[in-house]
Amino acid sequence: MARSSLSVVFSGRGGAGAMSAGELLLRAAADLGYYGLMSRLFGAQVRGGEAAALVQISTEPVTCQPDRFDLFVALDWEKVDQFASEIPLDENTVIIADPQSGPTPQSIARSKAKTIPFSMSNADATPLERALQSKYTNVFAAGAVAALTGLPADALQSALSAVLGGKSATVTRANADTLAAGIAAADTLDLDLRLAPPHTAPRWLLTGNQAIAIGALRGGVRFVGCYPITPATDLVEWLSPELQNLGGRLVLAEDELASINMVLGASYGGAPAMTVTSGPGLSLMVESIGLGIAAEIPAVIVNVMRGGPSTGIPSKTEQSDINIAIYGGHGDAPRLVLAPTSVRDCMFTGEWAVYLAESLQTPVIVLSDQTLGQAFTVIDPKPDRPTPLARRTTVPDGPFKRYAIASDPVTPMPRPGTPRGQWVGEGLTHNEIGIPVGGAAAHVAQLDKRARKFAQFDPGPLWGDVWGEGETVILTFGSGIGPAQEAARRVAAAGQPVRIVSLRVLSPLPVAALAHALEGARRIVVMEQNHSAQLYHHLLAHKAIPPSAESFARPGPLPFRPAEIVAHLG
Amino acid sequence: MSNAAIIDAASAEALDPADFHSGATPIWCPGCGDYGVLSALEHALAINGRPPHEVVLVSGIGCSSRLPAYTSCYGFHGVHGRALPFAAGVKLARPDLEVIAVGGDGDGYSIGGNHFIHACRRNLDMLYLVMDNRVYGMTKGQPSPTTEADWDSDIAPGGLGLRPFDPLALAIAGGANFVARGFSGRPQELKDLIVEGLRWPGFAFIDVLSPCMAFRSEEFGWKESVHPVARTIEDDRAAAHAAVLAEDGYSLGVLFKDHRPSLPARYVAQSSLSEIEQQFAVCR
Ligand SMILES: Cc1ncc(C[n+]2csc(CCOP(=O)(O)OP(=O)(O)O)c2C)c(N)n1
Ligand code: SF4
């Protein structure tokens, strides 16, 4: 019987092309109308380290890592031990490996998966052709697997050209021949991987990082200042040329202190601006985020979380920057912290973050993570978009007071160049005009002014989502939502309905909306990926959950998988 | 006349230094060198000819960094050491504005030292004015990167014992297009330097000797030490670097001018966002 989904690992030493193999399979499937998701596992070594592409293809949307993989394709066995523990296999997993690569290593064989020997080079090729093609084992293997799932050869060839991009004619030719050979060799494998027909519709294939970038561009961001840091770098690498195409600019700053200040400067100049970083970079930005809050300057700060503290586990996921995002900084520095609820939502939340920063004149932090950011995912592009909100820039009549205390805590901030609108953005405690003053009255008045912006902020239905029903609730955010939903589906199918409450606004906490969403709950489990239950304590501190709520917190780098959540629910 | 034409006509009118004065009372100690810098800047801006609303003054933290609010220009008083990247952000987003960063030697050479190097290298068309009093004034008298090795202070009794570094040599090595030294006690000459720096394409850096009355009153003796620079070197960065390292630190005037290009002011839009989004489409 044809299956509705397939999970495949392509693994090999760095340079063996595991990622291209995965992308080839995913892209061809996506073009035919399948959903899918590919995560990438890298070791610490920059070149030549281990690499694995974890690919899922399905007739239904895929929003989390699978509990186990159906197929493990070893392009070689060289470095697989280093991440074997991150790839769940079992006795039903099939391993495909070239006998020339040697025996299956113990770290993999331990799973009791059976290995099918498969020669990953073209048997009919001349020695010269073979020498040329031996570099493309990855394409050969991907071709064979894809053919077994039923993907047609022409779709695979066009996906291959997309993956290869602008490679030379010789390389393209050799790859195409190898792919054809791989497809032909599929017959020699006694494996049924046939997929049920897909539900076709126009879709998008992109990463969460790219989706946030698109959201920011939609929101009007045309200036980005940044410093490279995994797993945020691919976002800005994609964005840089596209910003130029749009007449905007990305500046590679000397460090994150510069990035955030360049962004505040560009924003002061009138351009919606963004910086993109990960934990260590966010740590460096903290003082200047406080400056942005005090001086009331819009800015979007995207933090693609990774394992911390210090340099932590740079290439792998964790949700452990909740505290620094919400509370990081000296003084009373309230800020907006948003978290996309899925790869698809990265676009929406990215765009919304720009509107909120601009309209509330304050830094907005977007907390994504490596799981969302680097998941290459097929999505139904979201037709709904947040309502555009703009910065107030008109100079009011009469003497201009940039930081006026008025009924509306948001006061106009004219763009430089506007006659009569001159103001000095001020990080010191200031009076209504913006002159530094040391007195209690001004201090309280301006703290109140800024606090009122957040007190009055009403996200409406955008605070988060409630999914499913049931008296058992999993309260989570970000990359926890996908696996929680999948777990809930399974538990519900077994007769126990589970409600998923997911937060898009982490700060200020939408306490009233949460109370409503949690009505009737008998068991509340706060699920998050960090060691110290940061979200749980944040919710408790704001009395957003009852003291009886449970914490289900564990650190990265392993992503949450549905079976783990089902087991936790008991 | 259209609105734009009225504004053009207004800005074409001669500007007065008083047009750049906000009226806010400086917190500076009586006799602080920074008063002279403020006055020279206001005079220079009037000559430069762009009205206050087209000028943005950016600073960090320190006595000297209080300057923006004392002018009638747009301004930003940020955190300690970060004036230059903030100013770069303004200039990159708004190349149409006159952007000036100001601050102290602690702000610019110590906590902000990395940004100083990279601002020189980026060479954006802006002016950086450092009020160099060779001391941390605001925190009440600690040695800065330009303080003499033997200058005695509470935090470093008998002196730090470290050779001060030369910000001008650093600026030349870093890639700045215009490198000069001024003295707050010579406001006329300082005004001329500022005008020239504002008009010179690329990153113009002026280290202004600006005595701290409160903690280094001996610096008022600088008026005896200063002298005109022997010659302005143009385009030969290596020669200028050598000359700056060899001089006594009190020569006033332009030490180096260059014509290195900067980043392009703007990129022209080539495509629309919806075209860009098409790269993600599958299963069309
Ligand atoms: C991050 C940070 N560290 C330390 C300080 C304390 N601080 C304020 S001003 C200053 C030094 C100012 O010296 P300088 O830049 O030379 O300016 P001056 O006051 O002499 O004009 C210091 C260390 C601060 N405000 N922020
Ligand atoms: S402490 Fe020194 S630098 Fe600060 S205002 Fe007084 S004289 Fe000027």
Coordinates of C-alpha atoms in Angstrom, one line a residue, chain A residues 27 30-34 199-207 210-211 214 217-219 222-223 238 242-255 257-259 261-271 287-288 291-292 295 297 347 378 385 395 403 414-428 434-436, chain B residues 7 19 22 24-25 27 51-61 66 68-97 111-112 114-119 121-122 124 138 263-274 276-284:
Chain A
R27 CA 12.4 20.0 -4.0
A30 CA 7.4 19.8 -3.4
D31 CA 7.1 20.6 -7.0
L32 CA 4.8 17.7 -7.4
G33 CA 2.6 18.8 -4.6
Y34 CA 3.9 17.1 -1.5
H199 CA -2.9 17.2 -2.8
T200 CA -1.5 19.7 -5.2
A201 CA -1.7 23.5 -4.7
P202 CA 0.7 26.4 -5.3
R203 CA 3.1 26.4 -2.3
W204 CA 6.3 27.8 -1.1
L205 CA 9.5 26.0 -0.2
L206 CA 11.7 28.0 2.2
T207 CA 13.3 28.2 5.6
Q210 CA 13.9 33.2 4.9
A211 CA 10.3 33.5 5.9
I214 CA 10.3 38.1 3.7
L217 CA 10.7 43.1 3.8
R218 CA 6.9 43.1 3.6
G219 CA 6.8 45.3 6.7
R222 CA 15.1 48.4 4.0
F223 CA 18.0 48.6 6.4
W238 CA 19.8 35.5 1.8
E242 CA 17.6 41.0 -2.1
L243 CA 17.7 44.2 0.0
Q244 CA 20.0 45.6 -2.7
N245 CA 17.6 44.6 -5.4
L246 CA 14.9 46.5 -3.5
G247 CA 17.1 49.6 -3.2
G248 CA 17.8 48.9 0.5
R249 CA 21.0 47.9 2.2
L250 CA 22.6 45.4 4.5
V251 CA 25.6 46.5 6.4
L252 CA 28.1 44.1 7.8
A253 CA 28.9 45.7 11.1
E254 CA 32.1 45.3 13.1
D255 CA 30.2 43.6 16.0
L257 CA 27.2 46.6 19.5
A258 CA 27.6 48.3 16.2
S259 CA 24.8 46.4 14.5
N261 CA 23.4 51.0 17.1
M262 CA 23.5 51.2 13.3
V263 CA 19.9 49.9 13.3
L264 CA 18.8 52.5 15.8
G265 CA 20.6 55.2 13.8
A266 CA 19.0 54.2 10.5
S267 CA 15.6 54.0 12.3
Y268 CA 16.2 57.5 13.8
G269 CA 16.8 58.6 10.2
G270 CA 13.4 57.3 9.3
A271 CA 14.0 53.8 7.8
E287 CA 22.6 47.9 26.7
S288 CA 21.5 49.4 23.4
L291 CA 18.7 52.8 24.8
G292 CA 16.1 52.1 22.1
A295 CA 14.9 57.0 23.6
I297 CA 13.3 54.3 18.7
M347 CA 6.4 35.6 7.6
V378 CA 6.9 23.4 2.2
R385 CA -1.2 39.6 6.6
V395 CA 5.2 67.7 13.6
Y403 CA 8.6 63.1 24.8
P414 CA 9.6 63.6 13.0
R415 CA 12.2 62.4 10.5
P416 CA 15.4 64.4 10.4
G417 CA 15.2 66.8 7.6
T418 CA 11.7 67.9 8.6
P419 CA 11.7 71.7 9.4
R420 CA 10.6 72.7 12.9
G421 CA 10.7 69.0 14.0
Q422 CA 14.2 69.0 15.5
W423 CA 14.6 66.7 18.6
V424 CA 17.4 65.0 20.4
G425 CA 16.9 61.3 21.0
E426 CA 17.9 60.9 24.6
G427 CA 19.0 57.8 26.6
L428 CA 19.3 59.7 29.9
G434 CA 14.3 65.5 25.7
I435 CA 16.7 67.4 27.9
P436 CA 18.4 65.2 30.5
Chain B
I7 CA 12.2 75.8 1.9
D19 CA 20.4 79.7 14.4
S22 CA 19.3 75.7 21.3
A24 CA 19.8 74.9 26.7
T25 CA 22.4 75.7 29.4
I27 CA 26.3 71.4 32.2
P51 CA 19.9 74.6 8.0
P52 CA 19.6 73.0 11.4
H53 CA 16.9 70.6 10.4
E54 CA 19.2 69.0 7.8
V55 CA 22.0 68.3 10.3
V56 CA 22.1 65.4 12.7
L57 CA 24.5 65.4 15.7
V58 CA 25.2 62.0 17.3
S59 CA 27.1 61.4 20.5
G60 CA 27.9 58.8 23.2
I61 CA 28.3 59.5 26.9
R66 CA 26.2 66.4 25.9
P68 CA 24.0 67.8 20.6
A69 CA 21.3 69.1 22.9
Y70 CA 23.0 72.5 23.0
T71 CA 22.5 72.9 19.3
S72 CA 19.2 73.4 17.4
C73 CA 19.9 70.5 15.1
Y74 CA 18.4 67.0 15.1
G75 CA 20.4 64.9 17.5
F76 CA 20.9 61.7 19.4
H77 CA 22.6 61.2 22.8
G78 CA 23.1 57.4 22.9
V79 CA 25.1 55.1 25.1
H80 CA 28.8 55.2 25.9
G81 CA 31.0 54.5 22.9
R82 CA 28.5 53.9 20.2
A83 CA 28.1 57.3 18.6
L84 CA 29.9 56.2 15.4
P85 CA 27.8 53.2 14.5
F86 CA 24.7 55.1 15.3
A87 CA 25.8 57.9 13.0
A88 CA 26.7 55.4 10.3
G89 CA 23.2 54.1 10.5
V90 CA 21.8 57.6 10.0
K91 CA 24.1 58.4 7.1
L92 CA 23.5 55.1 5.3
A93 CA 19.7 55.4 5.7
R94 CA 19.7 59.1 4.9
P95 CA 22.7 60.1 2.7
D96 CA 20.9 63.4 2.2
L97 CA 21.6 64.6 5.8
I111 CA 35.0 51.9 24.9
G112 CA 34.3 52.9 21.3
N114 CA 36.7 49.3 17.6
H115 CA 34.0 51.5 16.0
F116 CA 36.6 54.2 15.5
I117 CA 38.8 51.9 13.4
H118 CA 35.8 50.7 11.4
A119 CA 34.4 54.1 10.8
R121 CA 37.7 52.1 7.2
R122 CA 34.1 52.5 6.1
L124 CA 31.3 57.3 5.1
M138 CA 32.4 62.8 33.5
L263 CA 30.3 53.0 -0.1
P264 CA 27.7 53.8 -2.7
A265 CA 25.2 56.2 -1.3
R266 CA 22.2 54.2 -2.5
Y267 CA 21.3 51.2 -4.5
V268 CA 18.7 51.5 -7.2
A269 CA 15.7 49.2 -6.9
Q270 CA 15.9 46.4 -9.5
S271 CA 12.9 44.3 -8.6
S272 CA 9.7 44.3 -6.6
L273 CA 9.2 42.2 -3.5
S274 CA 6.6 40.0 -5.2
I276 CA 11.6 38.2 -5.2
E277 CA 9.1 36.1 -3.5
Q278 CA 8.6 34.0 -6.6
Q279 CA 11.9 32.2 -6.0
F280 CA 10.1 30.2 -3.3
A281 CA 7.2 29.1 -5.4
V282 CA 6.8 25.3 -5.9
C283 CA 4.0 23.3 -7.5
R284 CA 2.8 26.3 -9.5

